[in-house]
Amino acid sequence: MCGIFGIITNQDINIGSIALEAIRKLEYRGYDSCGMVSIENTDLQILKDSGKIDEIHEKLHFDTLNGSIALAHTRWATHGPPTKDNSHPHTDCTGEIAVVHNGIIENFIELKKELISKGHSFKSETDTEIVPHLIEEKLKEGYDFKEAVVEALKKCEGAYALSVCYAKEPNSIIVARKESPLIVGMEEGKTSYCASDIPALLQYTRNCFILEDNEMAILKAGEIEFFDIENSLKKITKQPKHINWDIDAAEKNGYEHFMLKEIFEEPDALRKTLKTSDEEIELFARKLIKADHIYITAAGTSFYASLAGKYIITRFLGKYIQEIECSEFQNKLTGALEKNTVIIAISQSGETVDTIEAIRWAKEVQKDITILAITNIIGSSITRYSDHSIITRAGPEIGVAATKTYVTQVLSLALIALKIAGLRKKLAPVELDKYYDALKSIPEIIEIFLKNNLESIKEIVQNLEKNANYFFLARGISIATAKEGGLKLKEVACRFIEGYSAAHAKHGPISLVREGFPIIFIAPPDKSYERLVGNVMEFKARGGHIISLVVDNDETISEMSDITIRIPQPSTKYYQYFSPITFIPALQLLAYYAALDHNLDPDKPLNLAKTVTVH
Ligand code: M6R
């Protein structure tokens, strides 16, 4: 949550425009306020306010910031509402030190009291503002800039990715990281950059250095030095990671919104993820085969990918996999984590704090444990706290609502499941090949669906009652699709939905159904289909407005439905486990057009940020 960016250069370039472009690319991390600082003639120039980046730019003109150094920030409010005063950068009493920060300084109340007693005055309600004041205090005590930052950080508990500039030392930016993501990169001899995420740097360099916890870097124009904060600021050497994402992938490329573009990128993301190395998949498969206990943990959309994936893997593994939402992982497993356990942790960003905390805690309390991560971000925190990782190949996902990353997560889990089926000889080779063929045909199924259904989905949305609440119901593996499809509508179109088991809905939720109540049934032709027919009838009998998702040649449930969305998928058993991938684009599109219908920006859902780095 929150995006930070910094630039220092010896080139004749407009740093204000560059920083503006960069925070636009990070806007998905938070979009309630933003700000920038540059140093001109040894004075800090600060422009900041609450609101969306483009609105603020129109008022304040970020491109008027000149000089050779700038820091920028886009905020998702935690401490203090989105106001101008609470926007970053924050400064000290002298107005010479400026800080942008992503994370939370947990002991800020106590530190603030201490600083106030020493005569400091504060302008904001944020936790961040204590940092420039602490640095100011340490400079007064005689430390130099670098030491003062380190001494200040020693007093801070919590998480930070921060970037600091000091008017009296305009030739360097100091950055440091603990638990919040931070990368740096440079054009040698010319310009150095720091940012919360890769898309902000992609246009300048493909070789990024990913800071680890308790590392600091000093950025000079085209030159970067790294230090270990915990080891007396010892200088360290780091190797860059090469990023092979397309620059275009982080641009809208003619689409009105990233969400729509990213739905359209699903076939390509799936094709690339199908090429995940066989060794990586096999390693995961073997670890699961050997494990005595298996848990799968994640948040939000990644958790729903877990639900689908655990279902597929269990079929071939023959062992129970317990899914636990990451935020409850420790609560549920305290005293119960046994030896020879495998935990699969899924996170598109690789930075979700509750997922990271779950696996770190598990490693601490049980040594005989293996953590397997699935993430879209190379070098992300989850990869560092896991024993092995699979990187999905979705490319950058900028829309706050996860779309293409979801399908690649489910696909990775499906590949592991089929590998297990092969290793355990649960399927005859011919059968196994047919499952693989089905999996490989999914990108095309989605392509055909997207090509032929945009208008009909728009029309469905236009004819839906504007203020309705919804049920998304399904059985078996499709419960994951119901929950994920429902989450999309909730997030981007602000509709209240309940994603539920169609069978279980009789035990309470059905009492809400009245004439016209919209119920979306996910009805692929799998083992649950026949019983789902009964459930559709129950809801129809009570006046429910039935919208069903079925395959092309469906006859029964489509007959009973008021509206049908058809997925061009063969109805053979070889697709039975893969409908979470083939059916979800329809629901993502439904949510997308519903957001537009409500005049909402689907890329920036209310109150949300793409990466949740607070508990
Ligand atoms: O980066 P992660 O996959 O760990 O994120 C988990 C959730 O925060 C995320 O899926 C969230 O629910 C999205 N807004 C879903 O669209």
XYZ file of C-alpha atoms and ligand atoms in Angstrom:
631
model
C 0.000 0.000 0.000
C 1.442 3.347 -1.071
C 3.966 3.667 -3.850
C 7.271 5.461 -3.559
C 9.655 6.633 -6.236
C 12.956 8.498 -6.276
C 15.281 9.788 -8.976
C 18.730 11.386 -8.926
C 20.464 12.381 -12.133
C 23.239 14.425 -13.737
C 21.307 14.622 -17.007
C 19.312 17.564 -18.282
C 15.898 15.963 -17.853
C 12.635 17.067 -16.281
C 12.568 15.096 -13.043
C 9.054 16.309 -12.220
C 7.621 14.681 -15.368
C 9.580 11.489 -14.800
C 8.417 11.224 -11.196
C 4.856 11.934 -12.311
C 4.967 9.127 -14.891
C 6.419 6.808 -12.255
C 3.748 7.411 -9.627
C 1.071 7.029 -12.289
C 2.475 3.527 -12.773
C 2.376 2.947 -9.024
C -1.079 4.446 -8.559
C -2.588 0.983 -8.174
C -0.800 0.833 -4.798
C -2.842 3.713 -3.403
C -4.726 6.616 -4.889
C -6.108 8.896 -2.228
C -3.331 11.499 -2.254
C 0.093 12.095 -3.709
C 3.066 14.384 -3.564
C 6.610 15.149 -4.647
C 9.692 16.915 -3.444
C 12.715 18.196 -5.334
C 15.749 20.137 -4.205
C 16.307 23.442 -5.956
C 19.141 25.751 -4.843
C 19.406 23.807 -1.559
C 15.711 24.330 -0.789
C 13.075 21.619 -0.722
C 10.233 22.257 -3.161
C 7.155 20.283 -2.153
C 3.925 19.801 -4.074
C 1.275 17.574 -2.520
C -2.450 17.204 -1.963
C -5.275 14.725 -1.559
C -7.073 13.322 -4.594
C -6.112 11.360 -7.695
C -2.719 11.954 -9.304
C -4.025 13.549 -12.480
C -6.356 15.898 -10.593
C -3.513 17.028 -8.346
C -1.145 17.413 -11.288
C -3.697 19.623 -13.025
C -3.744 21.883 -9.960
C -0.087 21.805 -8.896
C 1.854 20.962 -12.086
C 4.390 18.416 -10.937
C 6.359 18.999 -14.131
C 7.399 22.395 -12.794
C 9.741 20.622 -10.361
C 13.294 21.005 -11.578
C 16.711 20.029 -10.353
C 18.508 16.741 -10.212
C 16.747 14.952 -7.388
C 13.108 14.141 -6.633
C 11.084 11.846 -4.412
C 7.442 11.034 -5.079
C 4.633 9.183 -3.326
C 1.127 7.916 -3.986
C -0.812 7.154 -0.817
C -3.314 4.658 0.573
C -4.279 6.203 3.882
C -3.629 4.290 7.085
C -2.746 6.847 9.760
C -4.877 9.920 9.218
C -7.414 10.567 6.463
C -6.401 11.570 2.948
C -5.670 15.273 3.408
C -2.966 17.561 2.095
C -1.171 17.567 5.460
C -1.179 13.785 5.669
C 0.134 13.401 2.109
C 3.789 12.565 1.629
C 6.550 13.815 1.477
C 6.870 14.637 5.168
C 9.535 16.941 6.501
C 11.345 17.788 9.746
C 11.153 21.069 11.697
C 13.923 22.709 9.661
C 12.252 21.849 6.356
C 15.506 20.364 5.087
C 14.773 16.634 5.313
C 12.015 14.993 3.282
C 10.790 11.418 3.483
C 8.419 9.250 1.446
C 7.396 5.976 3.054
C 5.467 2.793 2.421
C 4.722 0.703 5.500
C 3.775 1.420 9.078
C 5.957 2.628 11.947
C 4.169 0.781 14.711
C 5.692 2.597 17.701
C 5.077 6.056 16.260
C 2.853 7.268 19.124
C 5.553 6.756 21.702
C 8.239 8.222 19.398
C 6.059 11.205 18.596
C 5.575 11.973 22.316
C 9.316 11.757 22.841
C 10.005 14.074 19.908
C 7.326 16.580 21.006
C 8.930 16.676 24.457
C 12.165 17.617 22.716
C 10.447 20.535 21.006
C 9.518 19.045 17.610
C 6.243 20.097 16.071
C 4.165 17.935 13.748
C 1.901 18.885 10.882
C 0.255 15.534 10.122
C -1.425 12.590 11.818
C 0.833 10.111 10.029
C 3.276 7.633 11.480
C 5.748 8.597 8.721
C 6.313 12.133 9.930
C 8.299 10.907 12.933
C 11.045 9.703 10.554
C 12.300 13.116 9.296
C 12.117 14.429 12.862
C 14.133 11.491 14.177
C 16.730 12.096 11.449
C 16.812 15.796 12.343
C 17.408 14.861 15.974
C 20.262 12.519 15.045
C 21.857 15.168 12.788
C 21.739 17.544 15.759
C 23.524 14.912 17.818
C 26.383 15.074 15.312
C 25.772 12.064 13.077
C 26.284 12.494 9.353
C 23.344 12.051 6.956
C 23.822 8.316 6.397
C 24.405 7.576 10.091
C 21.502 9.779 11.115
C 19.122 7.767 8.905
C 20.406 4.501 10.372
C 20.174 5.780 13.951
C 16.633 6.993 13.267
C 15.635 3.638 11.801
C 17.002 1.815 14.832
C 14.277 3.508 16.860
C 11.490 2.519 14.464
C 9.495 -0.678 14.870
C 7.346 -1.909 12.014
C 7.656 -1.979 8.264
C 9.188 0.494 5.886
C 10.385 1.113 2.409
C 11.558 4.657 2.587
C 13.412 7.187 0.630
C 15.028 10.270 2.169
C 16.575 13.420 0.763
C 18.370 16.205 2.592
C 18.627 19.730 1.204
C 22.187 20.080 2.491
C 23.275 16.927 0.643
C 21.599 17.225 -2.735
C 23.878 14.642 -4.324
C 22.353 11.578 -2.723
C 19.118 9.837 -1.875
C 19.117 7.322 0.961
C 16.713 4.397 0.765
C 16.095 1.577 3.233
C 13.842 -1.402 3.493
C 12.245 -3.562 6.150
C 9.301 -5.741 5.152
C 7.942 -3.380 2.472
C 9.067 -3.816 -1.122
C 11.763 -1.591 -2.579
C 13.822 -1.868 -5.732
C 16.551 0.300 -7.184
C 18.088 0.548 -10.623
C 20.293 2.841 -12.662
C 21.476 4.035 -16.007
C 25.169 3.855 -15.260
C 26.919 7.183 -14.782
C 23.704 9.079 -15.453
C 20.630 8.428 -13.360
C 19.589 6.250 -10.409
C 16.072 5.339 -9.387
C 14.201 3.696 -6.531
C 10.607 2.479 -6.566
C 8.127 0.253 -4.804
C 7.592 -1.873 -7.873
C 9.038 -2.832 -11.245
C 6.618 -1.029 -13.649
C 7.927 2.351 -12.443
C 11.491 1.487 -13.527
C 10.866 -0.693 -16.558
C 11.250 2.117 -19.024
C 14.725 3.038 -17.683
C 16.318 -0.269 -16.806
C 15.603 -3.959 -16.896
C 18.236 -4.761 -14.303
C 16.787 -4.120 -10.877
C 18.353 -4.612 -7.465
C 15.828 -5.868 -4.966
C 16.555 -4.625 -1.463
C 16.315 -7.191 1.326
C 15.144 -6.453 4.849
C 17.540 -4.207 6.775
C 19.416 -3.121 3.702
C 20.119 0.453 2.798
C 21.278 1.987 -0.444
C 22.779 5.337 -1.252
C 21.789 6.550 -4.684
C 23.955 9.067 -6.505
C 23.523 9.981 -10.176
C 24.108 6.701 -12.020
C 25.792 5.056 -9.044
C 24.422 2.932 -6.191
C 26.050 1.577 -3.024
C 24.439 -1.004 -0.739
C 24.849 -1.446 3.021
C 23.793 -3.914 5.670
C 22.097 -1.913 8.412
C 22.355 -4.695 10.975
C 26.020 -5.357 10.328
C 27.551 -1.972 11.220
C 26.606 -0.590 7.820
C 28.987 -2.974 6.093
C 29.123 -2.374 2.340
C 27.565 -5.230 0.381
C 27.559 -6.324 -3.224
C 24.250 -7.176 -4.827
C 23.481 -8.784 -8.144
C 20.721 -7.271 -10.274
C 17.718 -9.316 -11.384
C 16.905 -9.119 -15.045
C 13.251 -8.312 -15.703
C 11.966 -9.548 -19.037
C 8.476 -8.028 -18.913
C 7.371 -6.044 -21.981
C 7.314 -2.312 -21.397
C 3.961 -2.302 -23.149
C 2.583 -4.712 -20.613
C 2.578 -1.928 -18.049
C 0.708 0.471 -20.382
C -2.980 0.564 -21.287
C -2.223 0.229 -24.991
C -5.479 1.640 -26.237
C -7.709 -0.143 -23.720
C -9.897 2.087 -21.623
C -8.810 0.368 -18.428
C -6.065 -1.944 -17.238
C -8.687 -4.373 -15.966
C -10.097 -4.933 -19.449
C -6.634 -5.121 -20.983
C -5.519 -7.637 -18.396
C -8.571 -9.839 -18.976
C -7.651 -9.815 -22.668
C -4.090 -10.754 -21.770
C -5.225 -13.944 -20.049
C -4.690 -16.252 -23.038
C -1.135 -15.001 -23.422
C -0.433 -15.170 -19.680
C -1.724 -18.754 -19.651
C 0.359 -19.742 -22.675
C 3.460 -18.388 -20.977
C 2.628 -20.060 -17.677
C 2.082 -23.365 -19.497
C 5.798 -23.153 -20.261
C 6.796 -23.196 -16.558
C 9.781 -25.484 -16.292
C 8.902 -29.091 -15.779
C 11.564 -29.423 -13.053
C 9.913 -26.719 -10.946
C 6.503 -28.346 -11.284
C 7.922 -31.766 -10.500
C 9.757 -30.468 -7.453
C 6.493 -29.100 -6.057
C 4.693 -32.341 -6.954
C 7.271 -34.540 -5.206
C 7.278 -32.384 -2.067
C 3.507 -32.756 -1.863
C 3.636 -36.504 -2.458
C 6.087 -36.903 0.422
C 4.331 -34.592 2.874
C 2.325 -35.839 5.840
C 0.396 -32.600 6.266
C -0.438 -29.981 3.657
C -1.846 -26.492 4.062
C -2.544 -23.894 1.456
C -2.726 -20.254 2.413
C -3.349 -16.910 0.724
C -5.625 -13.852 0.759
C -8.451 -12.595 -1.439
C -8.309 -13.744 -5.024
C -5.203 -15.824 -4.377
C -7.163 -17.626 -1.663
C -9.887 -18.478 -4.150
C -7.226 -19.760 -6.539
C -6.139 -21.958 -3.615
C -9.670 -23.319 -3.257
C -9.752 -24.331 -6.902
C -6.199 -25.664 -6.844
C -6.578 -27.701 -3.693
C -9.604 -29.361 -5.225
C -7.671 -30.403 -8.345
C -4.543 -31.511 -6.472
C -6.486 -33.555 -3.921
C -8.090 -35.585 -6.705
C -4.710 -36.937 -7.768
C -2.746 -36.708 -4.546
C -5.186 -38.618 -2.400
C -4.372 -36.494 0.662
C -6.353 -33.818 2.351
C -5.181 -30.262 1.852
C -6.398 -27.766 4.396
C -6.919 -24.243 3.125
C -6.498 -21.484 5.682
C -6.813 -17.769 5.040
C -3.390 -16.309 5.769
C -4.657 -13.873 8.394
C -5.997 -16.791 10.477
C -3.116 -19.165 9.792
C -1.315 -18.640 13.072
C -4.535 -18.602 15.123
C -5.701 -21.876 13.643
C -2.403 -23.723 13.754
C -0.836 -22.633 17.006
C 0.224 -25.845 18.740
C -0.735 -27.940 15.730
C 2.025 -27.571 13.150
C 3.547 -31.010 12.858
C 6.699 -32.373 11.289
C 6.899 -33.083 7.573
C 4.418 -30.379 6.681
C 4.244 -28.579 3.363
C 2.649 -25.152 3.082
C 1.711 -23.772 -0.308
C 1.567 -19.982 -0.090
C 0.050 -18.031 -2.977
C 0.314 -14.314 -3.600
C 0.402 -12.494 -6.907
C 2.359 -9.585 -5.406
C 4.429 -11.758 -3.107
C 4.158 -8.975 -0.535
C 0.819 -9.503 1.237
C 1.860 -9.038 4.818
C -0.465 -11.650 6.328
C 0.716 -14.309 3.880
C 4.342 -13.470 4.598
C 3.699 -13.480 8.332
C 1.981 -16.876 8.123
C 4.947 -18.565 6.455
C 7.561 -16.813 8.563
C 5.738 -17.865 11.708
C 5.388 -21.447 10.453
C 9.135 -21.662 9.777
C 9.891 -20.321 13.217
C 7.731 -22.774 15.138
C 8.342 -25.904 13.068
C 11.730 -26.547 11.498
C 10.627 -29.635 9.576
C 8.483 -27.716 7.190
C 8.684 -26.823 3.514
C 7.215 -23.641 2.106
C 6.275 -23.649 -1.570
C 5.341 -20.289 -3.024
C 3.436 -19.345 -6.145
C 3.791 -15.681 -7.046
C 3.899 -13.402 -10.041
C 6.780 -11.275 -8.794
C 10.340 -12.413 -9.086
C 12.391 -11.513 -5.999
C 9.303 -10.629 -3.939
C 9.278 -11.232 -0.170
C 7.365 -14.497 -0.484
C 10.176 -15.962 -2.596
C 12.688 -15.092 0.092
C 10.770 -16.736 2.915
C 9.936 -19.863 0.908
C 12.048 -22.915 0.140
C 10.946 -23.058 -3.490
C 8.925 -20.772 -5.727
C 7.047 -20.947 -8.982
C 6.785 -17.616 -10.758
C 3.611 -17.311 -12.787
C 4.051 -15.578 -16.124
C 1.202 -13.102 -16.052
C 3.435 -10.060 -16.526
C 2.657 -6.829 -14.689
C -0.888 -6.593 -13.395
C -1.777 -2.977 -12.730
C -5.557 -3.146 -12.268
C -6.261 -3.440 -8.553
C -8.652 -6.310 -9.179
C -6.625 -9.444 -9.821
C -7.629 -11.040 -13.123
C -4.865 -12.557 -15.247
C -2.814 -13.474 -12.184
C -5.743 -15.540 -10.882
C -5.947 -17.728 -13.972
C -2.187 -18.291 -13.965
C -2.257 -19.274 -10.293
C -4.969 -21.861 -10.905
C -3.100 -23.086 -13.967
C 0.129 -23.552 -11.968
C -1.779 -25.582 -9.396
C -3.399 -27.629 -12.163
C 0.018 -28.356 -13.662
C 1.220 -29.583 -10.269
C -1.900 -31.749 -9.964
C -1.352 -33.386 -13.353
C 2.310 -33.944 -12.540
C 1.243 -35.706 -9.342
C -1.232 -37.797 -11.349
C 1.621 -38.873 -13.611
C 4.109 -39.570 -10.824
C 1.564 -41.524 -8.817
C 0.267 -43.282 -11.929
C -3.247 -42.236 -11.053
C -4.127 -41.916 -14.727
C -3.198 -44.065 -17.701
C -0.714 -42.187 -19.936
C -3.344 -41.762 -22.673
C -5.806 -40.291 -20.224
C -3.184 -38.026 -18.722
C -2.336 -36.721 -22.183
C -5.964 -35.852 -22.738
C -6.024 -33.816 -19.526
C -2.865 -32.023 -20.658
C -4.408 -31.382 -24.070
C -7.466 -29.918 -22.377
C -5.270 -27.675 -20.262
C -3.323 -26.513 -23.293
C -6.507 -25.640 -25.165
C -7.687 -23.238 -22.459
C -6.015 -20.078 -23.874
C -7.912 -20.572 -27.108
C -11.211 -21.187 -25.329
C -10.786 -17.889 -23.501
C -9.766 -16.110 -26.698
C -12.913 -17.297 -28.483
C -15.059 -16.353 -25.526
C -13.601 -12.843 -25.331
C -13.945 -12.345 -29.055
C -17.638 -13.204 -29.153
C -19.164 -12.144 -25.880
C -18.314 -8.557 -24.996
C -21.524 -7.085 -26.362
C -23.763 -9.706 -24.811
C -22.177 -9.241 -21.392
C -22.529 -5.467 -21.671
C -26.193 -5.987 -22.492
C -26.728 -8.327 -19.559
C -25.245 -5.733 -17.242
C -27.401 -2.950 -18.680
C -30.537 -4.973 -18.043
C -29.701 -5.830 -14.463
C -31.357 -3.916 -11.699
C -28.857 -1.229 -10.654
C -29.029 -1.629 -6.901
C -29.450 -5.364 -6.672
C -27.550 -7.646 -4.327
C -26.461 -10.962 -5.785
C -25.908 -14.583 -4.990
C -23.124 -16.392 -6.822
C -23.848 -20.075 -6.309
C -22.114 -23.281 -7.342
C -21.128 -26.723 -6.177
C -17.821 -28.562 -6.018
C -14.827 -26.932 -7.611
C -16.971 -24.112 -8.983
C -17.522 -22.708 -5.496
C -14.091 -21.151 -6.019
C -15.375 -19.552 -9.243
C -18.516 -18.325 -7.496
C -16.505 -16.717 -4.726
C -13.923 -15.186 -7.040
C -16.505 -13.983 -9.589
C -18.509 -12.491 -6.741
C -15.441 -10.824 -5.250
C -14.799 -9.093 -8.584
C -18.311 -7.647 -8.680
C -18.020 -6.590 -5.041
C -14.646 -4.927 -5.545
C -15.071 -3.041 -8.762
C -18.839 -2.467 -8.985
C -19.487 -2.044 -5.249
C -22.362 -4.540 -5.273
C -23.117 -6.647 -2.225
C -22.737 -10.293 -3.180
C -22.665 -13.637 -1.438
C -20.522 -16.307 -3.110
C -21.728 -19.554 -1.617
C -22.245 -23.253 -1.984
C -25.519 -23.793 -3.880
C -26.295 -26.749 -1.651
C -25.599 -24.912 1.552
C -27.537 -21.808 0.506
C -30.713 -23.653 1.512
C -29.570 -23.488 5.101
C -30.153 -19.783 5.472
C -29.280 -17.482 2.551
C -32.287 -18.655 0.519
C -34.527 -16.724 2.882
C -33.386 -13.531 1.131
C -34.691 -14.581 -2.262
C -37.666 -12.593 -3.588
C -39.128 -12.051 -7.047
C -36.307 -10.863 -9.322
C -33.397 -11.511 -6.917
C -30.404 -12.129 -9.224
C -28.617 -15.443 -8.731
C -25.647 -16.367 -10.828
C -25.157 -20.124 -11.082
C -21.796 -21.479 -12.210
C -22.749 -24.689 -13.977
C -20.001 -26.516 -15.858
C -20.844 -30.082 -16.874
C -19.023 -31.819 -14.050
C -20.063 -34.265 -11.343
C -21.997 -31.584 -9.484
C -24.172 -30.633 -12.435
C -27.180 -32.814 -11.745
C -27.541 -31.746 -8.165
C -27.038 -28.144 -9.192
C -30.095 -28.527 -11.453
C -32.119 -29.149 -8.288
C -30.648 -26.068 -6.640
C -31.457 -23.881 -9.632
C -35.058 -25.095 -9.454
C -35.278 -24.291 -5.754
C -34.183 -20.715 -6.339
C -36.300 -20.303 -9.440
C -39.370 -21.499 -7.560
C -38.880 -18.589 -5.164
C -38.761 -15.972 -7.896
C -34.974 -15.850 -8.369
C -33.747 -14.211 -11.573
C -31.429 -16.950 -12.838
C -28.263 -16.115 -14.747
C -26.290 -19.224 -15.576
C -22.785 -19.865 -16.824
C -22.811 -23.059 -18.842
C -20.864 -24.667 -21.665
C -21.873 -24.247 -25.310
C -23.972 -27.357 -25.677
C -25.726 -27.132 -22.320
C -29.436 -27.889 -22.444
C -30.839 -28.330 -18.964
C -29.756 -25.438 -16.778
C -29.770 -23.036 -19.720
C -33.449 -23.944 -20.329
C -34.269 -23.031 -16.754
C -32.363 -19.743 -16.801
C -33.501 -16.218 -17.554
C -30.080 -15.369 -18.947
C -27.355 -17.720 -20.127
C -23.680 -17.081 -20.699
C -22.101 -19.843 -22.739
C -18.432 -20.794 -22.456
C -17.013 -22.396 -25.634
C -15.651 -25.409 -23.829
C -16.028 -29.082 -24.774
C -18.158 -30.945 -22.268
C -15.821 -33.900 -21.884
C -14.561 -35.018 -18.500
C -11.063 -33.787 -19.402
C -12.137 -30.224 -18.675
C -13.877 -30.981 -15.414
C -11.110 -29.576 -13.209
C -10.278 -26.579 -15.327
C -13.554 -24.652 -15.378
C -12.235 -22.252 -12.673
C -9.972 -20.941 -15.438
C -12.328 -21.044 -18.412
C -15.412 -19.699 -16.609
C -13.857 -16.802 -14.715
C -13.311 -14.348 -17.614
C -17.098 -14.107 -18.052
C -17.515 -13.033 -14.434
C -14.561 -10.670 -14.597
C -16.144 -8.986 -17.608
C -19.510 -8.841 -15.884
C -17.872 -7.041 -12.966
C -15.947 -4.751 -15.308
C -19.024 -3.619 -17.233
C -21.061 -3.352 -14.030
C -18.418 -0.935 -12.695
C -18.693 1.167 -15.856
C -22.472 1.035 -15.602
C -22.163 2.498 -12.101
C -19.693 5.160 -13.291
C -16.946 3.621 -11.203
C -13.307 3.294 -12.196
C -12.672 -0.477 -12.278
C -8.918 0.059 -11.997
C -9.243 1.935 -8.739
C -11.892 0.374 -6.545
C -12.971 2.389 -3.550
C -10.815 1.914 -0.430
C -8.653 -0.783 -1.997
C -4.978 -1.032 -2.852
C -3.385 -3.726 -4.914
C -0.849 -4.851 -2.372
C -1.950 -5.123 1.221
C 1.090 -4.591 3.398
C -0.744 -3.805 6.650
C -2.292 -6.329 9.050
O -0.952 -10.041 -3.864
P -1.868 -11.074 -3.308
O -2.276 -12.090 -4.277
O -1.308 -11.686 -2.045
O -3.150 -10.264 -2.862
C -4.167 -10.871 -2.148
C -5.398 -10.003 -2.108
O -5.130 -8.798 -1.466
C -5.928 -9.705 -3.504
O -6.188 -10.872 -4.199
C -7.190 -8.865 -3.430
O -8.243 -9.609 -2.925
C -7.487 -8.299 -4.807
N -8.030 -7.001 -4.673
C -8.381 -9.162 -5.598
O -8.853 -8.617 -6.760
